[in-house]
C-alpha positions as CSV (number, residue, x, y, z in Angstrom):
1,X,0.0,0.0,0.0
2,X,1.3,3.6,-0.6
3,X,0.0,6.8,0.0
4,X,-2.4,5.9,3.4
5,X,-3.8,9.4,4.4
6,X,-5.4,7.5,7.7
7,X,-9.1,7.0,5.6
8,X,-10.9,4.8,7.9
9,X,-11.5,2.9,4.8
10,X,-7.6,1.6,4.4
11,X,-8.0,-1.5,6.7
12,X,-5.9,-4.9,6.5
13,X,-7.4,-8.0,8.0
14,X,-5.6,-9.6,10.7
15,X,-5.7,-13.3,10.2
16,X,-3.0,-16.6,11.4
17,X,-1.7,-17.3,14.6
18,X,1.4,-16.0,16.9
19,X,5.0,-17.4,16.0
20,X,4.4,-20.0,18.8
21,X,0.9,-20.6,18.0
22,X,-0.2,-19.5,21.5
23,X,-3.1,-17.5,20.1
24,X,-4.3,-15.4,16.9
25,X,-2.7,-12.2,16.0
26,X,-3.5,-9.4,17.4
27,X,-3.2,-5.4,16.5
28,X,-1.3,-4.9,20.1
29,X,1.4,-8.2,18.3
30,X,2.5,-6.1,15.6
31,X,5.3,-3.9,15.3
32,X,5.3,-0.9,13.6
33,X,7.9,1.1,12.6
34,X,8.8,4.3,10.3
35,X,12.0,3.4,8.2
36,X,12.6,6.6,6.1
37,X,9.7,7.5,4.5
38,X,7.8,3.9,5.1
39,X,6.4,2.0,8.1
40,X,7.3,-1.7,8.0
41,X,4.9,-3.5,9.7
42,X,6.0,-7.1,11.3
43,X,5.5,-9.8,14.4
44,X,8.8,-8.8,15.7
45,X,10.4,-11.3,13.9
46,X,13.3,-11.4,10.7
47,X,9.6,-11.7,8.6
48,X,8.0,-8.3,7.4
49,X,3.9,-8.6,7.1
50,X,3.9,-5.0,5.2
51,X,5.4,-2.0,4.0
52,X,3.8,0.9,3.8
53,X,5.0,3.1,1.4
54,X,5.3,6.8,1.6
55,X,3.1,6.5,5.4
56,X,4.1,7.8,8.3
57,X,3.9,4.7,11.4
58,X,1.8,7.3,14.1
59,X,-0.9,7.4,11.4
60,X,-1.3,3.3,11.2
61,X,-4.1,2.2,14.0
62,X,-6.0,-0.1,15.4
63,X,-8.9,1.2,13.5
64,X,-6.9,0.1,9.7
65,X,-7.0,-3.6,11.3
66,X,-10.0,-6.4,11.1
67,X,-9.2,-9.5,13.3
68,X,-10.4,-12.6,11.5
């Protein structure tokens, strides 16, 4: 995704299970982080979910993710 002006209407679906299968992803599991002009959004892991290009990281919420 590029360009994410926080529009209630960007949303990724959160969907698959923690590293150690302990329990399903969560929004408060993710790490989200601004590298340059892009967040990279991952589990904490060497494995990148997303990267969000030209978007800042404080603008990416709870409210962009659907648990399913």
């Amino acid at each position: 995704m590029s360009d994410h002006r926080g529009c209630s209407s960007d949303r990724f679906e959160l969907v698959g299970f923690k590293p150690d299968f302990s329990a399903a992803i969560g929004f408060s599991d993710l790490i989200i982080a601004q590298e340059g002009n892009d967040t990279v959004i991952s589990l904490g892991t060497e494995d990148v979910l997303a990267v969000l290009q030209n978007v800042q990281a404080d603008t990416v919420t709870a409210d962009n993710f659907g648990e399913g």
